[in-house]
PDB file of C-alpha atoms in Angstrom:
ATOM      1  CA  MET A 998      14.780 -61.826 123.713  1.00  0.00           C
ATOM      2  CA  ILE A 999      13.632 -64.857 121.749  1.00  0.00           C
ATOM      3  CA  THR A1000      13.586 -68.198 123.557  1.00  0.00           C
ATOM      4  CA  ASP A1001      14.296 -71.605 122.032  1.00  0.00           C
ATOM      5  CA  ALA A1002      10.597 -72.491 122.282  1.00  0.00           C
ATOM      6  CA  GLU A1003       9.565 -69.293 120.476  1.00  0.00           C
ATOM      7  CA  LEU A1004      12.172 -69.957 117.787  1.00  0.00           C
ATOM      8  CA  ASP A1005      10.832 -73.494 117.301  1.00  0.00           C
ATOM      9  CA  ALA A1006       7.277 -72.155 116.906  1.00  0.00           C
ATOM     10  CA  MET A1007       8.222 -69.776 114.078  1.00  0.00           C
ATOM     11  CA  PRO A1008       7.323 -70.963 110.566  1.00  0.00           C
ATOM     12  CA  LYS A1009      10.253 -69.047 109.026  1.00  0.00           C
ATOM     13  CA  ILE A1010      13.329 -67.595 110.658  1.00  0.00           C
ATOM     14  CA  THR A1011      14.735 -64.499 108.964  1.00  0.00           C
ATOM     15  CA  PRO A1012      18.260 -63.137 109.419  1.00  0.00           C
ATOM     16  CA  ALA A1013      16.776 -60.321 111.542  1.00  0.00           C
ATOM     17  CA  ILE A1014      15.085 -62.850 113.848  1.00  0.00           C
ATOM     18  CA  ALA A1015      18.302 -64.896 114.034  1.00  0.00           C
ATOM     19  CA  ALA A1016      20.265 -61.773 114.990  1.00  0.00           C
ATOM     20  CA  GLU A1017      17.725 -60.946 117.693  1.00  0.00           C
ATOM     21  CA  TYR A1018      17.884 -64.528 118.996  1.00  0.00           C
ATOM     22  CA  LEU A1019      21.693 -64.292 119.176  1.00  0.00           C
ATOM     23  CA  GLN A1020      21.349 -61.098 121.260  1.00  0.00           C
ATOM     24  CA  GLY A1021      23.974 -58.982 119.537  1.00  0.00           C
ATOM     25  CA  GLU A1022      26.550 -61.738 119.126  1.00  0.00           C
ATOM     26  CA  ILE A1023      26.218 -61.307 115.359  1.00  0.00           C
ATOM     27  CA  ASN A1024      24.070 -58.778 113.480  1.00  0.00           C
ATOM     28  CA  ARG A1025      21.771 -59.390 110.505  1.00  0.00           C
ATOM     29  CA  VAL A1026      24.083 -57.678 108.006  1.00  0.00           C
ATOM     30  CA  THR A1027      26.893 -60.035 108.996  1.00  0.00           C
ATOM     31  CA  ILE A1028      24.520 -62.992 108.600  1.00  0.00           C
ATOM     32  CA  TYR A1029      23.661 -61.760 105.077  1.00  0.00           C
ATOM     33  CA  TYR A1030      27.339 -61.329 104.225  1.00  0.00           C
ATOM     34  CA  LEU A1031      28.442 -64.732 105.544  1.00  0.00           C
ATOM     35  CA  ALA A1032      25.474 -66.580 104.017  1.00  0.00           C
ATOM     36  CA  GLN A1033      26.046 -65.063 100.571  1.00  0.00           C
ATOM     37  CA  ARG A1034      29.631 -66.294 100.705  1.00  0.00           C
ATOM     38  CA  GLY A1035      28.712 -69.761 102.012  1.00  0.00           C
ATOM     39  CA  ARG A1036      30.416 -69.164 105.349  1.00  0.00           C
ATOM     40  CA  CYS A1037      27.487 -68.960 107.774  1.00  0.00           C
ATOM     41  CA  PRO A1038      27.124 -72.187 109.762  1.00  0.00           C
ATOM     42  CA  PHE A1039      23.350 -71.843 110.227  1.00  0.00           C
ATOM     43  CA  CYS A1040      22.166 -69.887 107.166  1.00  0.00           C
ATOM     44  CA  SER A1041      22.414 -70.411 103.429  1.00  0.00           C
ATOM     45  CA  ALA A1042      21.671 -67.884 100.710  1.00  0.00           C
ATOM     46  CA  GLU A1043      20.328 -68.360  97.211  1.00  0.00           C
ATOM     47  CA  ARG A1044      20.408 -65.707  94.534  1.00  0.00           C
ATOM     48  CA  ASN A1045      17.209 -65.173  92.543  1.00  0.00           C
ATOM     49  CA  GLY A1046      18.097 -62.643  89.863  1.00  0.00           C
ATOM     50  CA  SER A1047      19.101 -59.529  91.753  1.00  0.00           C
ATOM     51  CA  ARG A1048      17.518 -60.668  95.045  1.00  0.00           C
ATOM     52  CA  TRP A1049      18.685 -63.086  97.713  1.00  0.00           C
ATOM     53  CA  SER A1050      16.689 -65.670  99.697  1.00  0.00           C
ATOM     54  CA  TYR A1051      17.960 -66.801 103.080  1.00  0.00           C
ATOM     55  CA  HIS A1052      17.301 -70.184 104.677  1.00  0.00           C
ATOM     56  CA  ILE A1053      18.083 -70.558 108.368  1.00  0.00           C
ATOM     57  CA  ASN A1054      18.348 -73.955 110.041  1.00  0.00           C
ATOM     58  CA  ALA A1055      16.924 -73.551 113.568  1.00  0.00           C
ATOM     59  CA  ALA A1056      18.842 -76.506 115.024  1.00  0.00           C
ATOM     60  CA  LEU A1057      22.157 -75.168 113.710  1.00  0.00           C
ATOM     61  CA  LEU A1058      21.283 -71.669 114.934  1.00  0.00           C
ATOM     62  CA  LYS A1059      20.738 -73.035 118.460  1.00  0.00           C
ATOM     63  CA  ARG A1060      24.036 -74.937 118.289  1.00  0.00           C
ATOM     64  CA  TYR A1061      25.787 -71.741 117.162  1.00  0.00           C
ATOM     65  CA  LYS A1062      24.337 -69.847 120.129  1.00  0.00           C
ATOM     66  CA  ALA A1063      25.513 -72.621 122.437  1.00  0.00           C
ATOM     67  CA  GLY A1064      29.047 -72.017 121.158  1.00  0.00           C
ATOM     68  CA  GLU A1065      29.548 -75.211 119.164  1.00  0.00           C
ATOM     69  CA  PHE A1066      31.070 -73.402 116.188  1.00  0.00           C
ATOM     70  CA  HIS A1067      31.967 -69.985 114.835  1.00  0.00           C
ATOM     71  CA  PRO A1068      31.787 -68.620 111.250  1.00  0.00           C
ATOM     72  CA  ALA A1069      35.570 -68.378 111.033  1.00  0.00           C
ATOM     73  CA  THR A1070      35.832 -72.158 111.471  1.00  0.00           C
ATOM     74  CA  ASN A1071      33.518 -72.822 108.529  1.00  0.00           C
ATOM     75  CA  ARG A1072      36.038 -71.956 105.822  1.00  0.00           C
ATOM     76  CA  ARG A1073      36.216 -73.875 102.589  1.00  0.00           C
TER      77      ARG A1073
END
């Protein structure tokens, strides 16, 4: 289990780390899927040719874990 302090100390948070931090609430594949479609409240995705880069906002990730919002409420 990753604590808030450990999360804050990480230089880069990957979708796998975010999924571990959320303790099974959402898995990394779902984070990839939602981010690629612009529907993840704490992660954005950028396409670089055939590859994707993921950028996770630690503050938003913590708010998500606290229950402040859910991906389904982030529709456009």
